[in-house]
C-alpha positions as protocol buffer text, in pm:
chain_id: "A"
residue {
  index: 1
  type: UNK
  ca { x: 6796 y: 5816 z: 15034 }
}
residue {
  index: 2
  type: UNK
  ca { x: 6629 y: 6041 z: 14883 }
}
residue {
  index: 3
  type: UNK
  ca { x: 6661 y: 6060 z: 14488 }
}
residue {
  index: 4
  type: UNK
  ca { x: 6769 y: 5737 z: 14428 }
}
residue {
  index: 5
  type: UNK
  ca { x: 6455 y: 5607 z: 14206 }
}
residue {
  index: 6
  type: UNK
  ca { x: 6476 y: 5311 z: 13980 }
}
residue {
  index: 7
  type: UNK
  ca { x: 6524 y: 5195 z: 13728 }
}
residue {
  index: 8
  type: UNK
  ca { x: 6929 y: 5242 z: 13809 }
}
residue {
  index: 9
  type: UNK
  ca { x: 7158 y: 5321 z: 13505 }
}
residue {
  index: 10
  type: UNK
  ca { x: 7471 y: 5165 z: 13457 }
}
residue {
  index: 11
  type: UNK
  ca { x: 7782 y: 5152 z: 13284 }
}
residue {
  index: 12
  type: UNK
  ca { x: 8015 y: 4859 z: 13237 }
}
residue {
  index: 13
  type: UNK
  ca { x: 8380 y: 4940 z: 13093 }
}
residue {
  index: 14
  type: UNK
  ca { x: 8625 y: 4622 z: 13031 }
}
residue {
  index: 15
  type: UNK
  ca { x: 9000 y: 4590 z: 12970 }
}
residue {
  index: 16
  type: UNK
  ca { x: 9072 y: 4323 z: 12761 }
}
residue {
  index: 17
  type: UNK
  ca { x: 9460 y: 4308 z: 12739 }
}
residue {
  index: 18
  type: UNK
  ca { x: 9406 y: 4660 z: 12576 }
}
residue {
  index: 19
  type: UNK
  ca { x: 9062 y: 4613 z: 12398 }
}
residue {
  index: 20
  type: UNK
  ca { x: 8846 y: 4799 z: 12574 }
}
residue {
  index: 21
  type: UNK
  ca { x: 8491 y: 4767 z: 12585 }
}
residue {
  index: 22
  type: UNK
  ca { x: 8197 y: 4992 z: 12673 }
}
residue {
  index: 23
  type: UNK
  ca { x: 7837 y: 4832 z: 12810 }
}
residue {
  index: 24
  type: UNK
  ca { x: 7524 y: 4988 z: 12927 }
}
residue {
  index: 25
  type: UNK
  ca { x: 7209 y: 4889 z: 13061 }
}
residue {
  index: 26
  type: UNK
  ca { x: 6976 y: 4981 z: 13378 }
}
residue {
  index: 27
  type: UNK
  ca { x: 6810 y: 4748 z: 13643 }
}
residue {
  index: 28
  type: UNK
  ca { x: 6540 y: 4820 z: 13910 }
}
residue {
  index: 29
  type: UNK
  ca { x: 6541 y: 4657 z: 14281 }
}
residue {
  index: 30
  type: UNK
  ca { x: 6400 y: 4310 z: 14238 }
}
residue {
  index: 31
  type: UNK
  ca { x: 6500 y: 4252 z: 13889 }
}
residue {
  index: 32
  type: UNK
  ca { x: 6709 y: 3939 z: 13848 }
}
residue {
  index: 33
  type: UNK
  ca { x: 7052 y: 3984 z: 13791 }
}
residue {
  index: 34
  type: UNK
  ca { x: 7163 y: 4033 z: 13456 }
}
residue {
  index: 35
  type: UNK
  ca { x: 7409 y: 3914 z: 13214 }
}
residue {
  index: 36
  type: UNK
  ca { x: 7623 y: 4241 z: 13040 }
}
residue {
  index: 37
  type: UNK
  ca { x: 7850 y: 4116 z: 12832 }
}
residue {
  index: 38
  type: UNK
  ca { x: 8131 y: 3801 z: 12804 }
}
residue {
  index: 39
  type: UNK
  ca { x: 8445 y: 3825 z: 12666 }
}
residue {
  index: 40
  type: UNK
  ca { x: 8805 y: 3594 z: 12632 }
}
residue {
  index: 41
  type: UNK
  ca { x: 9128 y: 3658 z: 12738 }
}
residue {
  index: 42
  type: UNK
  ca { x: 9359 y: 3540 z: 12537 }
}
residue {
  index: 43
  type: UNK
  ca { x: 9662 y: 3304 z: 12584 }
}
residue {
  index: 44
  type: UNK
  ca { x: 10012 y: 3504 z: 12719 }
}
residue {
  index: 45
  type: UNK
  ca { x: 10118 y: 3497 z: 12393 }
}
residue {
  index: 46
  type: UNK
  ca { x: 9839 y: 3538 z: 12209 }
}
residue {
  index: 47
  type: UNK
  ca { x: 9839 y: 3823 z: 12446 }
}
residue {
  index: 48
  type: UNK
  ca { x: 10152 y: 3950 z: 12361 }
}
residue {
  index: 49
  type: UNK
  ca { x: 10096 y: 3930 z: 11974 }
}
residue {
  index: 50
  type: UNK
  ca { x: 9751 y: 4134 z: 11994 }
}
residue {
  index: 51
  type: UNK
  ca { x: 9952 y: 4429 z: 12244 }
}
residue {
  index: 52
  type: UNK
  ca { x: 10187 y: 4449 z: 11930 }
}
residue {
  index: 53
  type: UNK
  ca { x: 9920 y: 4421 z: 11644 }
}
residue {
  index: 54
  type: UNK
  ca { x: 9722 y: 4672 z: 11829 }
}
residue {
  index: 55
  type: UNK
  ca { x: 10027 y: 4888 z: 11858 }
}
residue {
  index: 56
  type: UNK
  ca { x: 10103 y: 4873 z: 11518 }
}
residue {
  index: 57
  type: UNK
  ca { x: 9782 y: 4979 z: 11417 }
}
residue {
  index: 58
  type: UNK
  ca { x: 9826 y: 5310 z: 11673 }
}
residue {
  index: 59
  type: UNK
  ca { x: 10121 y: 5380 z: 11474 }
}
residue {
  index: 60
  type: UNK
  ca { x: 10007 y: 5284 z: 11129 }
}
residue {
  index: 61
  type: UNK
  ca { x: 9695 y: 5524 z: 11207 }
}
residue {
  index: 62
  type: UNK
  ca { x: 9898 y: 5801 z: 11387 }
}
residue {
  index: 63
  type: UNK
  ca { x: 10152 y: 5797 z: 11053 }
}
residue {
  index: 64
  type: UNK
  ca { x: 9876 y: 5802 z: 10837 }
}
residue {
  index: 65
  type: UNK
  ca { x: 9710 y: 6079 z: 11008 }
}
residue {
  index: 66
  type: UNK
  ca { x: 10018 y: 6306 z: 11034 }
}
residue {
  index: 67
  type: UNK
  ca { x: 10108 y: 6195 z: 10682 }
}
residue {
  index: 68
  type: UNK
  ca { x: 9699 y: 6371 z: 10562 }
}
residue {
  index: 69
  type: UNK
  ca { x: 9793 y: 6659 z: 10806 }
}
residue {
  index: 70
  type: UNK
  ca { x: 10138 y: 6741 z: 10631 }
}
residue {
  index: 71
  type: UNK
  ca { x: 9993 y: 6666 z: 10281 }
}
residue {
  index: 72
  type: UNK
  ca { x: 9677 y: 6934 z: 10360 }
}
residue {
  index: 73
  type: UNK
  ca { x: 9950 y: 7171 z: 10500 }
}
residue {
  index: 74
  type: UNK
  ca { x: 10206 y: 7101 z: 10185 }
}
residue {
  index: 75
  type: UNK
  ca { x: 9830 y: 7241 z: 9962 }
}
residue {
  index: 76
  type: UNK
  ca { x: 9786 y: 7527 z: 10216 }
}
residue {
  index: 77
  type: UNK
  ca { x: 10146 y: 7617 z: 10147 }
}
residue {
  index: 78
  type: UNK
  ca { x: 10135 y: 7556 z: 9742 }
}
residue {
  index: 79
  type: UNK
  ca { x: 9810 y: 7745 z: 9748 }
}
residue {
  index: 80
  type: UNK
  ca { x: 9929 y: 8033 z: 9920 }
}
residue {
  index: 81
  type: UNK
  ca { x: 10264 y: 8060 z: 9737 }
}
residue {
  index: 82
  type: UNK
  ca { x: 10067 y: 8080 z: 9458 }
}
residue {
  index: 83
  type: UNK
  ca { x: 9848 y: 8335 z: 9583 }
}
residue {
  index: 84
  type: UNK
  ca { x: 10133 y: 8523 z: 9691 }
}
residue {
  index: 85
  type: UNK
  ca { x: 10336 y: 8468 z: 9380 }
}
residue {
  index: 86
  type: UNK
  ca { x: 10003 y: 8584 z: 9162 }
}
residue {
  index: 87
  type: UNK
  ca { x: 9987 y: 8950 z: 9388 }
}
residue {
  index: 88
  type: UNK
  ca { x: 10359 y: 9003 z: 9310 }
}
residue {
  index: 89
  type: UNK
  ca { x: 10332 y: 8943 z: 8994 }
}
residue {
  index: 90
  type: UNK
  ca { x: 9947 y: 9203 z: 8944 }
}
residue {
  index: 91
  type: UNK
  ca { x: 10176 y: 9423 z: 9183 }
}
residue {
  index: 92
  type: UNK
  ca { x: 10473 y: 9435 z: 8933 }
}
residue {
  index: 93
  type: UNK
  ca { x: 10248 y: 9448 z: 8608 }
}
residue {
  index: 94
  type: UNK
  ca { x: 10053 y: 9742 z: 8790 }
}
residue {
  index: 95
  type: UNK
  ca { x: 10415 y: 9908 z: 8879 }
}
residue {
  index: 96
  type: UNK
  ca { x: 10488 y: 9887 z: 8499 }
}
residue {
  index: 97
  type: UNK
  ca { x: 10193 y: 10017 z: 8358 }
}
residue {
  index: 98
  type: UNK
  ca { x: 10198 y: 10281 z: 8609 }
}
residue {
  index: 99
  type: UNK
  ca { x: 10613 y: 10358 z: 8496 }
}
residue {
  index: 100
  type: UNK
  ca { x: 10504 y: 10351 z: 8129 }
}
residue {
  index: 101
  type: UNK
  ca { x: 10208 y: 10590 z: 8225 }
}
residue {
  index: 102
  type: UNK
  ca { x: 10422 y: 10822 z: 8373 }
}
residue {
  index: 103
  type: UNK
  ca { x: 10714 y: 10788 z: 8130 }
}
residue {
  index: 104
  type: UNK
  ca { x: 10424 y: 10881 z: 7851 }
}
residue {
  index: 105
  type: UNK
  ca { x: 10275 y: 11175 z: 8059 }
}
residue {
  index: 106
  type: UNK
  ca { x: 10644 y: 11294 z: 8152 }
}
residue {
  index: 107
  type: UNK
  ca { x: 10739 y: 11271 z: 7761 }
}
residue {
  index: 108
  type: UNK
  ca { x: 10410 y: 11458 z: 7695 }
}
residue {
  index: 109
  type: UNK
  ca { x: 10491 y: 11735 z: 7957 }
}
residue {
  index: 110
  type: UNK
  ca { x: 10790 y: 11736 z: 7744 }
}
residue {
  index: 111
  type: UNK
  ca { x: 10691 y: 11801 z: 7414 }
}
residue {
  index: 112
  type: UNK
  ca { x: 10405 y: 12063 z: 7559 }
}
residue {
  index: 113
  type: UNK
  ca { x: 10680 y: 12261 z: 7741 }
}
residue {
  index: 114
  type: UNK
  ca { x: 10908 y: 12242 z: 7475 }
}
residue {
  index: 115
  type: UNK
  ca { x: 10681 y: 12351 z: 7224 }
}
residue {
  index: 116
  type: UNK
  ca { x: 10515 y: 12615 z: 7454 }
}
residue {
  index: 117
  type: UNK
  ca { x: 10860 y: 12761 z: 7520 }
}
residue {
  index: 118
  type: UNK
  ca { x: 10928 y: 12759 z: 7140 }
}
residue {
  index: 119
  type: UNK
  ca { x: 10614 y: 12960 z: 7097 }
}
residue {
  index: 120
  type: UNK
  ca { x: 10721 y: 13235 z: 7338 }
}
residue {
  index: 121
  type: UNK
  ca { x: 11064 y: 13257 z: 7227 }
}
residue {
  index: 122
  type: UNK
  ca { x: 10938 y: 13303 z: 6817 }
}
residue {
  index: 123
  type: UNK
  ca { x: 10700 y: 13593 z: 6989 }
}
residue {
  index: 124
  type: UNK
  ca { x: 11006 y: 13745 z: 7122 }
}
residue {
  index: 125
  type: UNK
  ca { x: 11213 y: 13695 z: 6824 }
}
residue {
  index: 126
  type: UNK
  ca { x: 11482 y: 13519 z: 7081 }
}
residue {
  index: 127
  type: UNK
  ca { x: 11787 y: 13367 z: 6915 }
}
residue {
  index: 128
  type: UNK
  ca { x: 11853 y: 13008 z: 6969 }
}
residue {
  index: 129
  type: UNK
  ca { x: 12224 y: 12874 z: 7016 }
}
residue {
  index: 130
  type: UNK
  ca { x: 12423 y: 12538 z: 7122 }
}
residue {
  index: 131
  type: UNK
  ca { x: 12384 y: 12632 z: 7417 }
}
residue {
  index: 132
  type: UNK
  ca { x: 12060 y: 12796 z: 7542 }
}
residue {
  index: 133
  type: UNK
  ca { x: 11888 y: 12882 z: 7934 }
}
residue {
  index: 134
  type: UNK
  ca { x: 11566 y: 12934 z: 7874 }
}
residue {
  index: 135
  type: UNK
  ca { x: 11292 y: 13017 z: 8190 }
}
residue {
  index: 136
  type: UNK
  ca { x: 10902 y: 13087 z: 8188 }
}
residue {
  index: 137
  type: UNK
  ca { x: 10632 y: 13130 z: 8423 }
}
residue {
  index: 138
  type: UNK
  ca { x: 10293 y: 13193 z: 8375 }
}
residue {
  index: 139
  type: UNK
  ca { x: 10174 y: 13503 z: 8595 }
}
residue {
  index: 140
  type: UNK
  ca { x: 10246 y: 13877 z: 8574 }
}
residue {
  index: 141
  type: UNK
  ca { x: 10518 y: 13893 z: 8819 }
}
residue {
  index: 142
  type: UNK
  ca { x: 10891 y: 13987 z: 8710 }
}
residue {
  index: 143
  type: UNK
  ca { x: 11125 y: 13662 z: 8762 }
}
residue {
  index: 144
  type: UNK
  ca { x: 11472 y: 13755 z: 8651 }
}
residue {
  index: 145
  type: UNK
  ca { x: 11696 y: 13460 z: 8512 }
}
residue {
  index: 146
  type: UNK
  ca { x: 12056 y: 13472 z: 8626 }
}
residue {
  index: 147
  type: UNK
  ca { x: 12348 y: 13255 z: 8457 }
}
residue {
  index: 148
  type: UNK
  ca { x: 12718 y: 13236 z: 8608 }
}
residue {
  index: 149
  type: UNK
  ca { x: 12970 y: 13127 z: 8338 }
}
residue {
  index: 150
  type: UNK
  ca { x: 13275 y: 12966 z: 8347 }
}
residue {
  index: 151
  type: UNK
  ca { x: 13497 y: 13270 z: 8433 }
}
residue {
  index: 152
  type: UNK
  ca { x: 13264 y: 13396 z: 8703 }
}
residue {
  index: 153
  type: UNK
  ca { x: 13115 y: 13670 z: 8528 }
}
residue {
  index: 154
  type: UNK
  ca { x: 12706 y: 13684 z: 8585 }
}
residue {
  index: 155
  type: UNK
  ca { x: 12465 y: 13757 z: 8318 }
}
residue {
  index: 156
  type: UNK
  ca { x: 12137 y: 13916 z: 8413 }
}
residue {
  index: 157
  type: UNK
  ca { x: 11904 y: 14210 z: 8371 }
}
residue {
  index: 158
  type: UNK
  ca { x: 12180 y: 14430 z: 8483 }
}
residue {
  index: 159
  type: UNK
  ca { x: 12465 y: 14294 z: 8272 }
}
residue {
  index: 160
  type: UNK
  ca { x: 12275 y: 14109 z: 7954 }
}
residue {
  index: 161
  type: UNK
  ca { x: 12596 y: 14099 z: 7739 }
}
residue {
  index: 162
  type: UNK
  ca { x: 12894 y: 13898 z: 7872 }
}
residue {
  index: 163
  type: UNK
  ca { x: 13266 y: 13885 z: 7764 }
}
residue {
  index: 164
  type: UNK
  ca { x: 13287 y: 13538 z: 7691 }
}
residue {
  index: 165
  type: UNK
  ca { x: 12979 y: 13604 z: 7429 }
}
residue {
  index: 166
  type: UNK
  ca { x: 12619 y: 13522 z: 7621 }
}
residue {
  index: 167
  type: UNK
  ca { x: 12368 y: 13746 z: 7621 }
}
residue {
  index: 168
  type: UNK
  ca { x: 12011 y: 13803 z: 7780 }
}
residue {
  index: 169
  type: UNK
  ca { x: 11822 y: 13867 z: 7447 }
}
residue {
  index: 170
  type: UNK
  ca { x: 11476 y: 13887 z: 7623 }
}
residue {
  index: 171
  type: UNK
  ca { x: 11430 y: 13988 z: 7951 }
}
residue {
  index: 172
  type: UNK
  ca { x: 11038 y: 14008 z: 8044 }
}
residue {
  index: 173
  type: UNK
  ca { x: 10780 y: 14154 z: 8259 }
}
residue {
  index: 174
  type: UNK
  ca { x: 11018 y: 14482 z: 8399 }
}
residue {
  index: 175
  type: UNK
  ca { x: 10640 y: 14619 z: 8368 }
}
residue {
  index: 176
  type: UNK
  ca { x: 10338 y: 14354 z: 8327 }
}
residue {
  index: 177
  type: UNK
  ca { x: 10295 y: 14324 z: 7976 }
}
residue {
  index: 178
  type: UNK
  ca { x: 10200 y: 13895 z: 7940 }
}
residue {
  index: 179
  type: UNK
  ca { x: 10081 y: 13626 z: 8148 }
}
residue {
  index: 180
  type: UNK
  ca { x: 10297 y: 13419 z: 7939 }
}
residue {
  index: 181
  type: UNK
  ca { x: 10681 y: 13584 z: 7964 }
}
residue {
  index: 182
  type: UNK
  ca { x: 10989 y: 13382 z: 7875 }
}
residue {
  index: 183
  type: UNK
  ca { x: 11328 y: 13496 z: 7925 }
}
residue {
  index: 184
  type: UNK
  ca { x: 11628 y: 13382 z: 7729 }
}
residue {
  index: 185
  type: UNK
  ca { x: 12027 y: 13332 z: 7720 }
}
residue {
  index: 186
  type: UNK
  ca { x: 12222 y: 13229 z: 7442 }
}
residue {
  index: 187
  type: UNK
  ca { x: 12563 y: 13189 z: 7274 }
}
residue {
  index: 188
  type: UNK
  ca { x: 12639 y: 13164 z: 6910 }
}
residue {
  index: 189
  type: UNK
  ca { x: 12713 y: 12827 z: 6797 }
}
residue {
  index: 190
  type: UNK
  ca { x: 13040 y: 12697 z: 6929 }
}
residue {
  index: 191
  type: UNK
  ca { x: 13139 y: 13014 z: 7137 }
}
residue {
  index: 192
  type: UNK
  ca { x: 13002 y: 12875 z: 7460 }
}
residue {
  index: 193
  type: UNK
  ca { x: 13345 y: 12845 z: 7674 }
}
residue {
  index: 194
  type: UNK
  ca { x: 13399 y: 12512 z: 7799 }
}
residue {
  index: 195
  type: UNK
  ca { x: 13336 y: 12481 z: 8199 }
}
residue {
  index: 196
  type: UNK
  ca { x: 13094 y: 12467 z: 8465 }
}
residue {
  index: 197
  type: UNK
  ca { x: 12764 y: 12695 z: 8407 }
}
residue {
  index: 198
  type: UNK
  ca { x: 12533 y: 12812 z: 8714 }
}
residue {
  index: 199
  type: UNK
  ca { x: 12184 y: 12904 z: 8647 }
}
residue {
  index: 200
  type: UNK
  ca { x: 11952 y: 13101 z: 8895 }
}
residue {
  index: 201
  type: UNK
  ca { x: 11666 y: 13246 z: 8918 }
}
residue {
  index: 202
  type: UNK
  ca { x: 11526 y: 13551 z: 9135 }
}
residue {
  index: 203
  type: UNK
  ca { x: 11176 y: 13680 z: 9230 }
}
residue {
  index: 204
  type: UNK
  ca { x: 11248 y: 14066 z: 9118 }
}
residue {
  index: 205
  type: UNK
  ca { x: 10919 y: 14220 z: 9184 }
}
residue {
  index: 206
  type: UNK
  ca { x: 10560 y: 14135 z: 9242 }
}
residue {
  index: 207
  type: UNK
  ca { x: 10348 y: 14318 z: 9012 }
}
residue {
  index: 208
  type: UNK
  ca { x: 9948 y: 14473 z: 9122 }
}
residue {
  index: 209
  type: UNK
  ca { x: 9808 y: 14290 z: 8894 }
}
residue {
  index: 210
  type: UNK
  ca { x: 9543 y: 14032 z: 8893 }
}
residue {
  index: 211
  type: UNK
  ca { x: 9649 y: 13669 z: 8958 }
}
residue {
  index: 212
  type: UNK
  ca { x: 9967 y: 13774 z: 9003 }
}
residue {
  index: 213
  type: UNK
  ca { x: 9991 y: 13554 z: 9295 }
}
residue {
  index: 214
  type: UNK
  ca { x: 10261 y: 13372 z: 9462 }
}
residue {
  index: 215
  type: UNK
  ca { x: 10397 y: 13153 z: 9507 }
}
residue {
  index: 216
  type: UNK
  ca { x: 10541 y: 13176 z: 9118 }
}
residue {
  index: 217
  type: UNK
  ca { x: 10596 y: 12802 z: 8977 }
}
residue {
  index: 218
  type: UNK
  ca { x: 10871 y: 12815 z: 8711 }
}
residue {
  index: 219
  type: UNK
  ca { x: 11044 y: 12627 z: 8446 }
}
residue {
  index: 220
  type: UNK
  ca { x: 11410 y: 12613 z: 8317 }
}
residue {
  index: 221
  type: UNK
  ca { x: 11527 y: 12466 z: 8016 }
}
residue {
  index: 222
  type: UNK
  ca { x: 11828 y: 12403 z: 7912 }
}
residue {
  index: 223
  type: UNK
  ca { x: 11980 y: 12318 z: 7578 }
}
residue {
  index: 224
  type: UNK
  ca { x: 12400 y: 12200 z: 7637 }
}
residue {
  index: 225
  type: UNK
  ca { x: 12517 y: 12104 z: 7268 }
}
residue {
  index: 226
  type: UNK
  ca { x: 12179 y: 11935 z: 7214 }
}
residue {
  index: 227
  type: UNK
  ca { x: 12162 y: 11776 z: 7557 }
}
residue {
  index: 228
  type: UNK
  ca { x: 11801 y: 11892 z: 7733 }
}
residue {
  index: 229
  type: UNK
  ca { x: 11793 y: 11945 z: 8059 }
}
residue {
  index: 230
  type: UNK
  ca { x: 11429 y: 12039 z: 8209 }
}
residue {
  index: 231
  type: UNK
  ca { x: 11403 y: 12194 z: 8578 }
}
residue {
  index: 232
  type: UNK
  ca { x: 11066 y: 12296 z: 8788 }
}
residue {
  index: 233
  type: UNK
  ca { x: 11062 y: 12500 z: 9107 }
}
residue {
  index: 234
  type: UNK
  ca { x: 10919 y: 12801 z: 9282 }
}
residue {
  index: 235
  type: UNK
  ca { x: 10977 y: 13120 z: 9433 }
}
residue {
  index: 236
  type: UNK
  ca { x: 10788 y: 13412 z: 9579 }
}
residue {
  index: 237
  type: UNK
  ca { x: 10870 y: 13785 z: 9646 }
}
residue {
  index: 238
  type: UNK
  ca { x: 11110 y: 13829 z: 9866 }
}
residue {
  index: 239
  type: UNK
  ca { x: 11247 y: 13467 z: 9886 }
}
residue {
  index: 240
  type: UNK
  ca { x: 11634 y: 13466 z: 9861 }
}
residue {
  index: 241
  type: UNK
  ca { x: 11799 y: 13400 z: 9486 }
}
residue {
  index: 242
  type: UNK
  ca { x: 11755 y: 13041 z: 9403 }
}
residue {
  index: 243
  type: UNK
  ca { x: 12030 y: 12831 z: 9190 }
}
residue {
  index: 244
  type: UNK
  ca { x: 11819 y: 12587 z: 9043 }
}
residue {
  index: 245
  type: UNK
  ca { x: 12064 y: 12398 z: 8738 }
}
residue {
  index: 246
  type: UNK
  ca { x: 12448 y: 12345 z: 8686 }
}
residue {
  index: 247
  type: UNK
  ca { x: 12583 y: 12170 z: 8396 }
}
residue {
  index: 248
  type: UNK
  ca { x: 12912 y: 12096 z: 8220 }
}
residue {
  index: 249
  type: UNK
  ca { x: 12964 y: 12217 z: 7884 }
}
residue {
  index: 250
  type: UNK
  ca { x: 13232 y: 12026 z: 7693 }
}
residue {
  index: 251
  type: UNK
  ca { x: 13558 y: 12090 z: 7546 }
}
residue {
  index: 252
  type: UNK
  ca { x: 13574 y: 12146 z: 7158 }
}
residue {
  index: 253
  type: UNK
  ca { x: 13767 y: 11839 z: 7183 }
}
residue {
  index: 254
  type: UNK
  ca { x: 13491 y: 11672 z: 7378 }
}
residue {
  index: 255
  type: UNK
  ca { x: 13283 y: 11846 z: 7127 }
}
residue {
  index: 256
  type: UNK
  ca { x: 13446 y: 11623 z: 6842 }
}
residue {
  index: 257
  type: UNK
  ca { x: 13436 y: 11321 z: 7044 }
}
residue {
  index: 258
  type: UNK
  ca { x: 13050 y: 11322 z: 7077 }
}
residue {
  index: 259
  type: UNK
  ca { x: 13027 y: 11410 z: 6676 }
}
residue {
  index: 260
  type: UNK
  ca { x: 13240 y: 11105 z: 6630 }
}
residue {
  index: 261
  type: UNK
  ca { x: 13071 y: 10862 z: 6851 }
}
residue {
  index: 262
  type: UNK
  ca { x: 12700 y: 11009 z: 6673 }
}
residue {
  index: 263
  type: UNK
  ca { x: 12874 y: 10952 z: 6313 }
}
residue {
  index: 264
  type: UNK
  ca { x: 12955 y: 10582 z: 6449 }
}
residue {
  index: 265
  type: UNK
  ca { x: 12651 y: 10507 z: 6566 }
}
residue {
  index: 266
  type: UNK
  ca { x: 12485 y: 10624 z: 6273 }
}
residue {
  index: 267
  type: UNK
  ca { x: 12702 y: 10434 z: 6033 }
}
residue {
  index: 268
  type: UNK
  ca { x: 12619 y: 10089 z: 6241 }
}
residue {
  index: 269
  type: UNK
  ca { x: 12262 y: 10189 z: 6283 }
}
residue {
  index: 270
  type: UNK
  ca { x: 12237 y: 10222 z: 5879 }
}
residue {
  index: 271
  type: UNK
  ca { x: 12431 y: 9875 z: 5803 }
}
residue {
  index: 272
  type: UNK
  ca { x: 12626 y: 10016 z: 5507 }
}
residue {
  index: 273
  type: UNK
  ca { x: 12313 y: 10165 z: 5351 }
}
residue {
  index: 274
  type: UNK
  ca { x: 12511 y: 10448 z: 5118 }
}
residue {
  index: 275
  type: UNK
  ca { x: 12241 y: 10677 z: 5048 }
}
residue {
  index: 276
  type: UNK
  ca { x: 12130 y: 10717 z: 5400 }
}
residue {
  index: 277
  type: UNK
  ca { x: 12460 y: 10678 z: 5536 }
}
residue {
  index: 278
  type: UNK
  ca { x: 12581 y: 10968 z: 5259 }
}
residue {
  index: 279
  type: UNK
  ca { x: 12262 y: 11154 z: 5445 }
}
residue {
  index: 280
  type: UNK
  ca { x: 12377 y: 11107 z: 5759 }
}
residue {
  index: 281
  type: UNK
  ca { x: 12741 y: 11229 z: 5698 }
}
residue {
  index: 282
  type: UNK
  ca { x: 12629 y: 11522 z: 5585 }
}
residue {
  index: 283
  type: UNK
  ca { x: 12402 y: 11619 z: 5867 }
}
residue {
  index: 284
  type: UNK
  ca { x: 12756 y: 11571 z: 6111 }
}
residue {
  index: 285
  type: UNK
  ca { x: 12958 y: 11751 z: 5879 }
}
residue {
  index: 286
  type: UNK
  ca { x: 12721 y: 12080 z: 5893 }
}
residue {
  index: 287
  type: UNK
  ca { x: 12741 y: 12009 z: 6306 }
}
residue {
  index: 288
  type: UNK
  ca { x: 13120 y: 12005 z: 6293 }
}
residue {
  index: 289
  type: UNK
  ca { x: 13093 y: 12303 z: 6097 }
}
residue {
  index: 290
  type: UNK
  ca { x: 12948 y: 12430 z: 6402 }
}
């Protein structure tokens, strides 16, 4: 046939009762024949004693092997528990730092709006009271602020005194005059009726003058018996009247309470220090004289 050139390759593969053996060698036509290999079967119960050594090894080997597999996936597992447990916890420091970055910029927004409306209300010779609206913008444009009171009555440009003793003491921009207006409500100390207070604020007219534009951002703040309360929004002209705060202001009893509960705090705060504490008393009695 053709293709079948010596020398011929061959392969010998024995069973020995389960030991198997692998031979190989080649021969070409002519050669003598030729010894491969020799090997001895065992007695039956020599047999029987190899089947079950060699089995034992199988499952000495297979235990050990699963026993390397499960210990290299028990340090896959540990390593990426810690892995995971190390980008929780740089996710949680970074969620921190970024709270305590915004809690400083938000209490430094604070202070420069608070100060920045104290400026424009000493320009304007505004009065200042227990309880206070304030509201500034920072364009030409007229923004009117509007306050309900408890009894329903509105004070605005149109009606800046009120019965129950609020009044609009600075009402800006009815002609362009600042880029910097304020506008102000107050009460005399402790004549602020007790109830629930709605504050608005409306887009009255949109002045020709340059960046004037809209839409007009805005702030309110508002001072309830020393409570701040700080509120952002925006409005342009023509945009409906927009209630932007509402806030409780306490009974005189209530009033008391919260003088007593400062005047106890202070007291445990100064841990019987007389001087300070004698300080201290005196700065609640001039607020109760309030």
């Amino acid at each position: 046939k053709r293709r079948t050139k010596d020398p011929t390759g061959f392969q010998i593969i024995v069973n020995n009762v389960g030991d198997y053996r692998e031979y190989h060698g080649d021969l070409t036509h002519g050669d003598p024949i030729k010894l491969v290999c020799q090997f001895e079967v065992p007695e039956r119960d020599e047999q029987s004693e190899n089947i079950k050594r060699s089995l034992e090894d199988q499952m000495r080997l297979e235990a050990e092997e699963s026993a390397r597999i499960e210990q290299e996936r028990e340090v896959e597992e540990n390593q990426r528990q810690a892995e995971l447990a190390a980008a929780e916890e740089q996710r949680l420091t970074e969620l921190e730092t970024a709270r305590e970055e915004e809690e400083i910029a938000a209490k430094q927004a604070a202070e420069t709006a608070m100060q920045e409306l104290q400026e424009r209300l000493d320009r304007e010779g505004a009065r200042s009271g227990d309880v206070q609206i304030s509201l500034m913008w920072d364009n030409y444009n007229d923004l009117d602020l509007h306050v309900v009171c408890p009894s329903g009555e509105r004070i605005h440009g149109g009606n800046k005194l009120s019965q129950c003793g609020g009044e609009l003491d600075v009402d800006a921009n009815v002609r362009p005059e600042t880029k910097k207006p304020v506008e102000n409500v107050v009460w005399d100390d402790d004549t602020a009726q007790s109830g629930e207070y709605q504050v608005y604020v409306h887009h009255y007219k949109k002045h020709k003058k340059r960046r004037a534009k809209d839409p007009t951002k805005f702030k309110v703040i508002v001072n309830n018996i020393g409570e701040l309360l700080e509120f952002d929004g925006k409005l342009s002209h023509g945009d409906p009247i927009k209630l932007v705060a509402q806030f409780e202001v306490p009974t005189a009893q209530e009033r008391q309470a919260r003088i007593a509960a400062i005047r106890a705090e202070m007291e445990l705060l100064t841990g019987g220090n007389d001087k300070e504490t004698e300080e201290l008393e005196v700065e609640v009695e001039l607020e109760d004289d309030k």
